[in-house]
mmCIF file of C-alpha atoms and ligand atoms in Angstrom:
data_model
loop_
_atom_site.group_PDB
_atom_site.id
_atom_site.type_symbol
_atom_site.label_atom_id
_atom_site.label_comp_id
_atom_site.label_asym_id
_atom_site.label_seq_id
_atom_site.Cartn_x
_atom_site.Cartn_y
_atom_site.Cartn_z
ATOM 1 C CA UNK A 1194 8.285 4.056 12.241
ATOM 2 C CA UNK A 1195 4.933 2.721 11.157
ATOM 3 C CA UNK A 1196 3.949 -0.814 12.511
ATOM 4 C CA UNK A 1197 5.459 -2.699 9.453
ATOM 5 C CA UNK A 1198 5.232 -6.191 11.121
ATOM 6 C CA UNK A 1199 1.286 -5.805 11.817
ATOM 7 C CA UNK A 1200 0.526 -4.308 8.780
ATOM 8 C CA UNK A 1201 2.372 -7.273 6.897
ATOM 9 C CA UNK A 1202 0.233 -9.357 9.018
ATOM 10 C CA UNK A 1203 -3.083 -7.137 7.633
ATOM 11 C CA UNK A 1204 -2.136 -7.963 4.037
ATOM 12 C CA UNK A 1205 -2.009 -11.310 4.136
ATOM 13 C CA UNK A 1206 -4.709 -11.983 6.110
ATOM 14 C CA UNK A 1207 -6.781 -10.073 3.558
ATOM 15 C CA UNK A 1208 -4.913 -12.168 0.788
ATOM 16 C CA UNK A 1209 -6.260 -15.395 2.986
ATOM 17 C CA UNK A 1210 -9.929 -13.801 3.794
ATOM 18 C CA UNK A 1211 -10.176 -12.621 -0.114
ATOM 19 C CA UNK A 1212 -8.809 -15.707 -1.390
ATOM 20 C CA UNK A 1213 -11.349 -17.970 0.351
ATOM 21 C CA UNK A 1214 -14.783 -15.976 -0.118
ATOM 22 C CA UNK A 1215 -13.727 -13.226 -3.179
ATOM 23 C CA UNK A 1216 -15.377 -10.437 -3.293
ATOM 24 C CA UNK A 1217 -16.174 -8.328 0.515
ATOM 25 C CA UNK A 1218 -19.878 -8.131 -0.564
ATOM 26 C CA UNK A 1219 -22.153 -8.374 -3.651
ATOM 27 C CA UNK A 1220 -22.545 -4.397 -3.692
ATOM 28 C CA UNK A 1221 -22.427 -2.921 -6.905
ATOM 29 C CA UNK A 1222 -22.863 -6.615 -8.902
ATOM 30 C CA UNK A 1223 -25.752 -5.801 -10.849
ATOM 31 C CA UNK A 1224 -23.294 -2.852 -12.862
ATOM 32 C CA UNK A 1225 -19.853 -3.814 -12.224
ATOM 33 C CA UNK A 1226 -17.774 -6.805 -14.371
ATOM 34 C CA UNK A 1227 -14.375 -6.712 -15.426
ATOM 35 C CA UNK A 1228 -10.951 -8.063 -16.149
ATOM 36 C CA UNK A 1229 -10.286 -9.029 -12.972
ATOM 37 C CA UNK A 1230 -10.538 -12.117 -10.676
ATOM 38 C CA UNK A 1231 -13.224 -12.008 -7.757
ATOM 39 C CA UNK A 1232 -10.102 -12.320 -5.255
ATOM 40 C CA UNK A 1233 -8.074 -10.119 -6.955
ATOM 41 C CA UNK A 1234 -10.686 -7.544 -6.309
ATOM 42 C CA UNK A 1235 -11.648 -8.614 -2.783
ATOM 43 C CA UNK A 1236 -7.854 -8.874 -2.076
ATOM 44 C CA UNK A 1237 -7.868 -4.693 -3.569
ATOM 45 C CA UNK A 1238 -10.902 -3.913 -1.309
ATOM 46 C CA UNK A 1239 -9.727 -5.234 1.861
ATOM 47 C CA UNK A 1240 -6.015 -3.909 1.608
ATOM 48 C CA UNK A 1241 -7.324 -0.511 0.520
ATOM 49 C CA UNK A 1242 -9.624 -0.623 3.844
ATOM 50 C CA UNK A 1243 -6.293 -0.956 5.875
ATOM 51 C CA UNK A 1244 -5.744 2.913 5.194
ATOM 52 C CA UNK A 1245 -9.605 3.453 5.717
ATOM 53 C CA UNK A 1246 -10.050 7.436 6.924
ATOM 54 C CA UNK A 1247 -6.520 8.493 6.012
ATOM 55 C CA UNK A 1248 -6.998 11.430 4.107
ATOM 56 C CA UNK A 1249 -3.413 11.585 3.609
ATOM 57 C CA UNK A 1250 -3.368 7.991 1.297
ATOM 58 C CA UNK A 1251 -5.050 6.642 -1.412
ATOM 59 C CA UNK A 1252 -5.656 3.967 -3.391
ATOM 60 C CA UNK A 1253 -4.218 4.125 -6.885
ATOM 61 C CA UNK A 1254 -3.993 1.927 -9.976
ATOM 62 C CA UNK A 1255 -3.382 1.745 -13.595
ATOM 63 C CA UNK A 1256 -5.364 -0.138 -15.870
ATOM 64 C CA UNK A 1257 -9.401 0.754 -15.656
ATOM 65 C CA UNK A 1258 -10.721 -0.583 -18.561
ATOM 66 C CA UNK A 1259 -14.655 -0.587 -17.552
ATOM 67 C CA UNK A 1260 -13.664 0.121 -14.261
ATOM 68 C CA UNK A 1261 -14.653 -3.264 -11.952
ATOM 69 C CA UNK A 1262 -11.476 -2.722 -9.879
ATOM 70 C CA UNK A 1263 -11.452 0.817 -8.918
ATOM 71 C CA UNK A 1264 -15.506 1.228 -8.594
ATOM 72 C CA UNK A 1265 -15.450 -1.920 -6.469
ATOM 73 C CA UNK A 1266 -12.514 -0.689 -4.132
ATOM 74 C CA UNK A 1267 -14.180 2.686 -3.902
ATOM 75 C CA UNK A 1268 -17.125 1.315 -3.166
ATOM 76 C CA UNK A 1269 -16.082 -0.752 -0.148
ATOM 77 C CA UNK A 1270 -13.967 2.109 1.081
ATOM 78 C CA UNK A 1271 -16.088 5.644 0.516
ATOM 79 C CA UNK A 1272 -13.877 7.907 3.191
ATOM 80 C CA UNK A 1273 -10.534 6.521 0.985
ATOM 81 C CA UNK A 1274 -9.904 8.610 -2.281
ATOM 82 C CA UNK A 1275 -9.419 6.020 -5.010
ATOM 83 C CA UNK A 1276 -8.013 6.993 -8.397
ATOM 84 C CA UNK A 1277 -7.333 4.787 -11.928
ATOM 85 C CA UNK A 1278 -5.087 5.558 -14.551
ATOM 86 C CA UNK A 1279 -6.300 4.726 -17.965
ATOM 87 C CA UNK A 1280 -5.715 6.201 -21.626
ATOM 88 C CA UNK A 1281 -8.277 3.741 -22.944
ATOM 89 C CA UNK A 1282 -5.510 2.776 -26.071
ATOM 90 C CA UNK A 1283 -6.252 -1.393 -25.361
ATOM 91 C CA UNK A 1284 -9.501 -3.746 -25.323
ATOM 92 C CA UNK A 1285 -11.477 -0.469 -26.577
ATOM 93 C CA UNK A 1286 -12.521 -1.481 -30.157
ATOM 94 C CA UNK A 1287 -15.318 1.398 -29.759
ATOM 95 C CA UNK A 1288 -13.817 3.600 -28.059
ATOM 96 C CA UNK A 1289 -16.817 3.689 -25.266
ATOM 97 C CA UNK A 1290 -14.893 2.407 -22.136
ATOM 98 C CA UNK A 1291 -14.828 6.072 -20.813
ATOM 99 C CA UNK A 1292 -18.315 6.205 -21.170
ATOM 100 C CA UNK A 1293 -19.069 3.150 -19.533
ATOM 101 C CA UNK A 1294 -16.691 4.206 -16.584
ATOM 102 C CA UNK A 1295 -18.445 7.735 -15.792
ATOM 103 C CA UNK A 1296 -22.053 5.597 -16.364
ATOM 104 C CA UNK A 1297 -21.011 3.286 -13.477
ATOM 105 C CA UNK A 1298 -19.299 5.801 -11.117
ATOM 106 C CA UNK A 1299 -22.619 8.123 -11.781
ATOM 107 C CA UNK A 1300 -24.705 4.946 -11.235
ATOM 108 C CA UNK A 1301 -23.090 3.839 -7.941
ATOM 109 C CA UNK A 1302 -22.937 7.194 -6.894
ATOM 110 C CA UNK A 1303 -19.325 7.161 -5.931
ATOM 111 C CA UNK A 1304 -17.940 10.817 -4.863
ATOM 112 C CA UNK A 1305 -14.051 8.739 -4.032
ATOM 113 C CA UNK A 1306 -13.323 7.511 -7.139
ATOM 114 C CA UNK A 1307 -11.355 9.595 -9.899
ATOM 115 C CA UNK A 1308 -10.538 8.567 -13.424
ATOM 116 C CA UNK A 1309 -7.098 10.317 -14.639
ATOM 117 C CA UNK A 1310 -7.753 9.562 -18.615
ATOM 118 C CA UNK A 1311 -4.055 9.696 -19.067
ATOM 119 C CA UNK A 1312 -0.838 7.532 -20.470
ATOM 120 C CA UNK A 1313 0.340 6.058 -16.786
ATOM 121 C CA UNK A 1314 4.042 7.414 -17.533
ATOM 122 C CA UNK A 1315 2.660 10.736 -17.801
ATOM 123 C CA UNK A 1316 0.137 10.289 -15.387
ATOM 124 C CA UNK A 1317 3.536 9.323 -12.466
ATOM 125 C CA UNK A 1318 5.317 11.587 -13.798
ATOM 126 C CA UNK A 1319 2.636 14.818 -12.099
ATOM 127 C CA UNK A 1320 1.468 12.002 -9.923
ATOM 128 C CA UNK A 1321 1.603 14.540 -6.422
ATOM 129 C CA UNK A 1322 -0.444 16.894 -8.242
ATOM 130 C CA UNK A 1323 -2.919 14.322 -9.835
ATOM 131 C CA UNK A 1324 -3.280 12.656 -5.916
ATOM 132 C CA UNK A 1325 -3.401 16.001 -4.259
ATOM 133 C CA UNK A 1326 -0.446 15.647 -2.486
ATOM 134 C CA UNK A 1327 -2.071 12.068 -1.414
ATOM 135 C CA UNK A 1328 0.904 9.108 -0.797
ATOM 136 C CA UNK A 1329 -0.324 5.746 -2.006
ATOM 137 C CA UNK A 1330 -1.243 2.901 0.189
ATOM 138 C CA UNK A 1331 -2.568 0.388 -2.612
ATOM 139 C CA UNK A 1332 -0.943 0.104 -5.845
ATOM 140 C CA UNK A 1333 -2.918 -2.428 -8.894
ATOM 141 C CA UNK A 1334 -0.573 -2.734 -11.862
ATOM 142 C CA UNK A 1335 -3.135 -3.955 -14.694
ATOM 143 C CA UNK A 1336 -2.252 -1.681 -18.009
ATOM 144 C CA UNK A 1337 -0.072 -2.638 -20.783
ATOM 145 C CA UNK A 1338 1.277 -6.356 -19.835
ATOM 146 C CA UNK A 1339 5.210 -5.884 -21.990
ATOM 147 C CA UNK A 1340 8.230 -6.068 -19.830
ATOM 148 C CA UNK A 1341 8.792 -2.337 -20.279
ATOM 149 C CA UNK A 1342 5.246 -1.651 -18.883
ATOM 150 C CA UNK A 1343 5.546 -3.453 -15.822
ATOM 151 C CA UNK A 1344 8.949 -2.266 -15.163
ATOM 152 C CA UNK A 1345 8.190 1.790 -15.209
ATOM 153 C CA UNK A 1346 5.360 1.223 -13.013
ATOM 154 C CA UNK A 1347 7.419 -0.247 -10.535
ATOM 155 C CA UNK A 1348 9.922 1.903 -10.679
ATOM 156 C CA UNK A 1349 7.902 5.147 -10.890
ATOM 157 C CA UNK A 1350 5.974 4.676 -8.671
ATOM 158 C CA UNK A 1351 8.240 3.937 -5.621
ATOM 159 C CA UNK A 1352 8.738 7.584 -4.335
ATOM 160 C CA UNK A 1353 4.846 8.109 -4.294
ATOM 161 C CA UNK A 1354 4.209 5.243 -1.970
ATOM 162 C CA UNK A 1355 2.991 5.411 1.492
ATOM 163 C CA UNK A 1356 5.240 4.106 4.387
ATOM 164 C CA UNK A 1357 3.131 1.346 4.676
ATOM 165 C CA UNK A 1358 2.029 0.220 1.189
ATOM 166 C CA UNK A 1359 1.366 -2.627 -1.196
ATOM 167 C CA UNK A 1360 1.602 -3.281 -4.693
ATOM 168 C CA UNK A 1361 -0.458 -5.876 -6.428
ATOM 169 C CA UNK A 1362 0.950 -7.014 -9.931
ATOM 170 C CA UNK A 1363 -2.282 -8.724 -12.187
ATOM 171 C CA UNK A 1364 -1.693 -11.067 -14.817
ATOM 172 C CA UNK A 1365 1.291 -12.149 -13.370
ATOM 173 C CA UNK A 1366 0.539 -15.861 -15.768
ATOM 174 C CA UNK A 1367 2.313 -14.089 -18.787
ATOM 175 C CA UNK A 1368 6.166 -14.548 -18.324
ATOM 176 C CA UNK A 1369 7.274 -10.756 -19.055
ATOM 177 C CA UNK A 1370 5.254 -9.641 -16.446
ATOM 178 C CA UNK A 1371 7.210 -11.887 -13.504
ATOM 179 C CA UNK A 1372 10.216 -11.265 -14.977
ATOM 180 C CA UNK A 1373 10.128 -6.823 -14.779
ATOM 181 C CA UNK A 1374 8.725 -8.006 -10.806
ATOM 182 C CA UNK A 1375 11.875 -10.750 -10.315
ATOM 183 C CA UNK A 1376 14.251 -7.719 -11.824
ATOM 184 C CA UNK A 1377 12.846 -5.243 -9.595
ATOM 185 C CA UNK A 1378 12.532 -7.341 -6.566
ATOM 186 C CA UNK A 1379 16.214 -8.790 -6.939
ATOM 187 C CA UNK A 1380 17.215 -4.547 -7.773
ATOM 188 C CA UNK A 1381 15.216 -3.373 -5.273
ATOM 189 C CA UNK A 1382 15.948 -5.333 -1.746
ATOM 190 C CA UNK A 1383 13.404 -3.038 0.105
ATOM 191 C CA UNK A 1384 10.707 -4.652 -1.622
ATOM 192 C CA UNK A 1385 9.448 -8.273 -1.045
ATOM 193 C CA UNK A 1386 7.045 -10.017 -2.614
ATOM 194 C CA UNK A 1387 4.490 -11.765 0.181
ATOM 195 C CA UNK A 1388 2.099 -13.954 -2.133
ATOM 196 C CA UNK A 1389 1.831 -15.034 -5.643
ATOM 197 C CA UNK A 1390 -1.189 -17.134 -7.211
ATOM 198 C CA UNK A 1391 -1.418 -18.298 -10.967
ATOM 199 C CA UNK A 1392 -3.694 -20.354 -13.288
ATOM 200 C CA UNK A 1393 -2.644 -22.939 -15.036
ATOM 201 C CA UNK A 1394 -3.608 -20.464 -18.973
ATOM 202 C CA UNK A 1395 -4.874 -17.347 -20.429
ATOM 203 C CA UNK A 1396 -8.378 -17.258 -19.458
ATOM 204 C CA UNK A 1397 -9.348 -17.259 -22.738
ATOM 205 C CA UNK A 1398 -7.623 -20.728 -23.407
ATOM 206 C CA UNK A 1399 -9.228 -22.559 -20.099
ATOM 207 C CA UNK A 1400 -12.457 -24.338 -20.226
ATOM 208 C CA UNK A 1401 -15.545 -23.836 -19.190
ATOM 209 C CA UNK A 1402 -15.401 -25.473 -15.616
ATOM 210 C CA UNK A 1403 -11.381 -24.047 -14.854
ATOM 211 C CA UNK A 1404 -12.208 -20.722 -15.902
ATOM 212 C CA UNK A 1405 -14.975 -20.456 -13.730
ATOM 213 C CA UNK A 1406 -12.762 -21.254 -11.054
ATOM 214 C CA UNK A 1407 -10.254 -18.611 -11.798
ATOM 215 C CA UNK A 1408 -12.865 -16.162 -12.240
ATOM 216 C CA UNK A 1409 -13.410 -16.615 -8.548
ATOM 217 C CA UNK A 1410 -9.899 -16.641 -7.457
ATOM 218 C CA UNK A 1411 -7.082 -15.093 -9.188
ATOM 219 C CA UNK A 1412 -7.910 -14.848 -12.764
ATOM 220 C CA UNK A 1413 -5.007 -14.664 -14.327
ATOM 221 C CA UNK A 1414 -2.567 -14.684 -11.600
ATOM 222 C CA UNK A 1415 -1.500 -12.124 -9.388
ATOM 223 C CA UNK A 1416 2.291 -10.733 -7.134
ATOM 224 C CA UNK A 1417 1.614 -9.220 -4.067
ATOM 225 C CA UNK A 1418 4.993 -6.894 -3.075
ATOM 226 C CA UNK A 1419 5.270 -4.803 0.473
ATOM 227 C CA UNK A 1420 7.621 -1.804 1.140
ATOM 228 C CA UNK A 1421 9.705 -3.739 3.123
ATOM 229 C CA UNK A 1422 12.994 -1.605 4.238
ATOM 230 C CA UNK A 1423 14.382 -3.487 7.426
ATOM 231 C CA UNK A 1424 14.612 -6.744 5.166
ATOM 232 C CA UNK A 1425 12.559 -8.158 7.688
ATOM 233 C CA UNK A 1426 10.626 -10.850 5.216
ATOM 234 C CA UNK A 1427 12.265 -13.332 3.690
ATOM 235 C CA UNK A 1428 13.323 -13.579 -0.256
ATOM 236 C CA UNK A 1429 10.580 -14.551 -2.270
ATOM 237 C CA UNK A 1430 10.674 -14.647 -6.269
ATOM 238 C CA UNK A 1431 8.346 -15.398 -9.246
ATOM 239 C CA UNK A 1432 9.492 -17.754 -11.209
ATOM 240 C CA UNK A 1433 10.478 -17.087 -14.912
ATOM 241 C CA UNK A 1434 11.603 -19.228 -17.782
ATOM 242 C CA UNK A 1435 15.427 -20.028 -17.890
ATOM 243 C CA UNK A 1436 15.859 -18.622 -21.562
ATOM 244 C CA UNK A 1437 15.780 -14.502 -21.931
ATOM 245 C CA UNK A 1438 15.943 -15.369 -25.995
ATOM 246 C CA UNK A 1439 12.920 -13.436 -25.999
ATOM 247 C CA UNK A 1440 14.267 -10.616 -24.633
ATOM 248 C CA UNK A 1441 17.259 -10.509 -27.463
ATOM 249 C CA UNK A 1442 14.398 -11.093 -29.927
ATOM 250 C CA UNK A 1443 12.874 -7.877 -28.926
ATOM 251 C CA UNK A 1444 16.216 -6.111 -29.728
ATOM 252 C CA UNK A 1445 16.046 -8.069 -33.113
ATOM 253 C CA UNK A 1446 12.208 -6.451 -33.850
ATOM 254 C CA UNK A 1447 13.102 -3.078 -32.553
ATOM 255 C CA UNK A 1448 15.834 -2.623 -35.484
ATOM 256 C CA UNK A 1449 13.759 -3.846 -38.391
ATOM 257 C CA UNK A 1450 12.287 -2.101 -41.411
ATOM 258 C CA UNK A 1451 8.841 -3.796 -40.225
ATOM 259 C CA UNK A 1452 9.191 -3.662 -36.809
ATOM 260 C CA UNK A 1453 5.692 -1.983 -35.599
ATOM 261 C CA UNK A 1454 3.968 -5.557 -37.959
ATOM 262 C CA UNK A 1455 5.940 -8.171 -36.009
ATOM 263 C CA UNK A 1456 2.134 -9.398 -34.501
ATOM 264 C CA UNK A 1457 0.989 -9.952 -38.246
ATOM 265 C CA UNK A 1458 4.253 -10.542 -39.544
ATOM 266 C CA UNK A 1459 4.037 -13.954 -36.989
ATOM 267 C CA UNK A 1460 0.205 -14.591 -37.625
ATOM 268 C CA UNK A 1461 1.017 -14.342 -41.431
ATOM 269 C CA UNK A 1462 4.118 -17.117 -40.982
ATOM 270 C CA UNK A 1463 1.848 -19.161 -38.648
ATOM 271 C CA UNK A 1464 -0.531 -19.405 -41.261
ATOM 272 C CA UNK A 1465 1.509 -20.206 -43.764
ATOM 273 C CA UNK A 1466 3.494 -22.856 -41.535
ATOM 274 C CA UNK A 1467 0.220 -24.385 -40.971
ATOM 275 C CA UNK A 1468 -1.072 -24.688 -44.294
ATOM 276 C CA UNK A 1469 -4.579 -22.368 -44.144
ATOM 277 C CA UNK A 1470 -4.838 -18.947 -46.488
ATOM 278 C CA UNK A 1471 -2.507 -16.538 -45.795
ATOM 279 C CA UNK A 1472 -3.888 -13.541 -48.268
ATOM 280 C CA UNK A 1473 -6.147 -12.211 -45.730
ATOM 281 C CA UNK A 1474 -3.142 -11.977 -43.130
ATOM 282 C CA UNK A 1475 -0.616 -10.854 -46.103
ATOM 283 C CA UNK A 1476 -3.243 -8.151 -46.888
ATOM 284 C CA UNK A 1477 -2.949 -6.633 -43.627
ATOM 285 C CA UNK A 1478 0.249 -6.645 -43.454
ATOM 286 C CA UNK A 1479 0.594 -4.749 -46.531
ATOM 287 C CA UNK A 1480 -1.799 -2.382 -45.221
ATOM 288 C CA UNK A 1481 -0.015 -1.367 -42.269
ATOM 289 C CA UNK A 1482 3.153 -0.630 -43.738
ATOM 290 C CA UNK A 1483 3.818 3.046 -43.738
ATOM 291 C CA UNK A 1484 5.795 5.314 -46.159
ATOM 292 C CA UNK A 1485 8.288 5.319 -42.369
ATOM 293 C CA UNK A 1486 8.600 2.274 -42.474
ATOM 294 C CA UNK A 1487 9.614 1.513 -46.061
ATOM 295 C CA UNK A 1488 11.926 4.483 -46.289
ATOM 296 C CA UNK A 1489 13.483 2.606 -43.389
ATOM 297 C CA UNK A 1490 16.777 0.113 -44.546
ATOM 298 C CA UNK A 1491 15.893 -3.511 -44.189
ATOM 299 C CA UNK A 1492 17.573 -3.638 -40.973
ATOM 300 C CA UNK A 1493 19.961 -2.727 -38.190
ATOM 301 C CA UNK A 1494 17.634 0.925 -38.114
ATOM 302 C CA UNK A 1495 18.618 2.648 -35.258
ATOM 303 C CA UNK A 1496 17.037 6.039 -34.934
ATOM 304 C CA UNK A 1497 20.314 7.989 -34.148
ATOM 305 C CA UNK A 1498 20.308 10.502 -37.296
ATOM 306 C CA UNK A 1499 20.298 13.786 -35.696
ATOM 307 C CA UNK A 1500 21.597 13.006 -32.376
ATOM 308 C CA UNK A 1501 24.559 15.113 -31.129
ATOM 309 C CA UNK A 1502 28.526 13.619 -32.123
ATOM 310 C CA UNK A 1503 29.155 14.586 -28.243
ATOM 311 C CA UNK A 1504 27.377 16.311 -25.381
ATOM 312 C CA UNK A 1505 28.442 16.859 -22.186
ATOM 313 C CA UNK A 1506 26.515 18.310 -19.317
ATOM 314 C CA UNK A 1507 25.780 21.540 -18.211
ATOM 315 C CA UNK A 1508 27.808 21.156 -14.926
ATOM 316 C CA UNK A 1509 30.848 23.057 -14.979
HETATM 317 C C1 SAM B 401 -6.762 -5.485 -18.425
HETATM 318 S S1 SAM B 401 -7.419 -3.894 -18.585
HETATM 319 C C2 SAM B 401 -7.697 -3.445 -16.904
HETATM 320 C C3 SAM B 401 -8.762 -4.273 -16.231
HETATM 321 C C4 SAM B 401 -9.375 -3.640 -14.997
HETATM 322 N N1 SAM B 401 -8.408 -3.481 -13.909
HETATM 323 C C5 SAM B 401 -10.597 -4.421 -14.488
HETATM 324 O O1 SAM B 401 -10.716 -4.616 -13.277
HETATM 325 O O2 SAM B 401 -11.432 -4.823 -15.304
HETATM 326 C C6 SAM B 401 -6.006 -2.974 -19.091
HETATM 327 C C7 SAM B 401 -6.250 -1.480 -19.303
HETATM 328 O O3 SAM B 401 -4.962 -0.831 -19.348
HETATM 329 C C8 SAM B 401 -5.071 0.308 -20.188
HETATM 330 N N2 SAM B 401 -3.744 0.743 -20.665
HETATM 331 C C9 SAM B 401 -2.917 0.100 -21.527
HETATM 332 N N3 SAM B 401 -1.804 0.832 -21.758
HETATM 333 C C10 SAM B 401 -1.920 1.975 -21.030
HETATM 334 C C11 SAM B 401 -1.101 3.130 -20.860
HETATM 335 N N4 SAM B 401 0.076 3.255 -21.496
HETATM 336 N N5 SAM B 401 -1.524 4.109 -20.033
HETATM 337 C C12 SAM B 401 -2.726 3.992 -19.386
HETATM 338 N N6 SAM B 401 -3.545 2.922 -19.507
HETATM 339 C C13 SAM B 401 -3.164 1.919 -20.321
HETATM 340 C C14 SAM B 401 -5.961 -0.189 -21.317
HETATM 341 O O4 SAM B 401 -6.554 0.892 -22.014
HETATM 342 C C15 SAM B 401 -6.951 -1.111 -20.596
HETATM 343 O O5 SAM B 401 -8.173 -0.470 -20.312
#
């Protein structure tokens, strides 16, 4: 059995070290920035250099974007094959994020870093043959922030991780993301959480002086889980809201004619609850309904047309 107690010991200590002095060196400064807090990243370097010259593990995560957290792991850890998931579908108005990703690995001349352009469900789903047979030591969730997001990564990803291994949940500030980590912690009792860290907003609502502080730490707030199968660590949870009326909301959205608009459909009420011009906002929502959608009845759609009256398995 690998050392589980020591290597528990290894993470948090590079939680501690990361947490007071960021990033493990300025290398690669002058190309790399990001989404990312400085000791997120430094916290990502220093666990991935726990499984430094293992060929057999890697570091893996989902959620590139210009790629500040997988060039600056790689880059700190050149024997350890790192590898990022991204489909480029978010934050990528111009569609050049790829570019800007193969310009920085070319530029830092990284030969351990690879980019699997990819939707992450598809992506775990061939994951052995996308690592090379590799296990995974290090695991950043950063794509897609809904509930449903954070929940498949968990889940997929548990028979692809290494003995020892550690999973690092980002932007653990929004709500939906702790909660698909408190479901999947409480589910899953061989997994503990050892450190969480938030900020007190979105860093685009903090001022000038807090974000800078949060730039430095933690960003946007982060979960640290372990593989922990003796249920040797003690429970530790992220705290979520009381009310899951959310939740039931999003059961409420899925079924309506205009479900796919519900982001303009509330900017267009807020508007109009708050008194400035809606026609701009009612205009775009206009233009974003689709001949689907308004063949669709007003509500209660449910997308079962077509499926079988009964089916029973092929087992016989
Ligand atoms: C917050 S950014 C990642 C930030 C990055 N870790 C950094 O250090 O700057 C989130 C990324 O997740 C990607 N993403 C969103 N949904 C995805 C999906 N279904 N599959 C793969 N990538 C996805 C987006 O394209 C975006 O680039």
């Amino acid at each position: 059995m690998a050392d589980r107690q020591g290597f528990f010991r290894q993470v948090i200590a590079c939680l501690r070290e990361a947490s007071a002095t960021g990033l493990m060196s300025d290398k690669g400064a002058e190309v790399l920035t990001g989404l990312s807090g400085r000791a997120t990243v430094g916290a990502l370097q220093r666990m991935a250099g726990l499984f430094r010259g293992r060929n057999d593990v890697c570091y893996l995560e989902i959620g590139v974007f210009q790629g500040l957290s997988l060039l600056s792991v790689a880059l700190e850890n050149p024997d350890l094959a790192c590898f990022g998931i991204d489909n480029f579908s978010l934050l990528d108005p111009k569609g050049e994020n790829l570019g800007i990703v193969r310009d920085r690995t070319a530029r830092l001349g990284l030969a351990n870093a690879t980019l699997i352009n990819e939707d992450f469900e598809a992506a775990l789903a061939a994951l052995p043959q996308r690592l090379n047979g590799r296990k995974v030591g290090v695991f950043l969730i950063d794509g897609a922030h809904d509930y449903r997001s954070q929940l498949m990564a968990l889940l997929l990803i548990k028979p692809h991780l290494a003995e020892n291994a550690v999973i690092v949940v980002d932007d653990a500030n929004y709500p939906d993301v702790r909660q698909s980590t408190r479901d999947f912690l409480l589910s899953h009792p061989e997994f503990r959480m050892v450190f969480e860290a938030y900020s007190p907003g979105h860093p685009a609502n903090l001022d000038k002086a807090t974000l800078a502080k949060f730039e430095d730490g933690f960003l946007n707030g982060i979960n640290v889980l372990v593989k922990d199968p003796e249920g040797s660590l003690p429970e530790m949870l992220p705290p979520v809201p009381d009310s899951r009326l959310l939740y039931v909301n999003e059961w409420l959205v899925h079924r309506h004619r205009l479900a796919e608009l519900a982001p303009e459909a509330l900017a267009l009420a807020q508007a109009m609850l708050e008194g400035s011009d809606p026609a701009p906002l009612l205009e775009r929502l206009r233009a974003g309904v689709t001949a689907e959608m308004a063949a669709r009845f007003p509500d209660r759609n449910l997308h079962s047309a077509g499926l079988t009256e009964g089916r029973f398995t092929s087992f016989s």
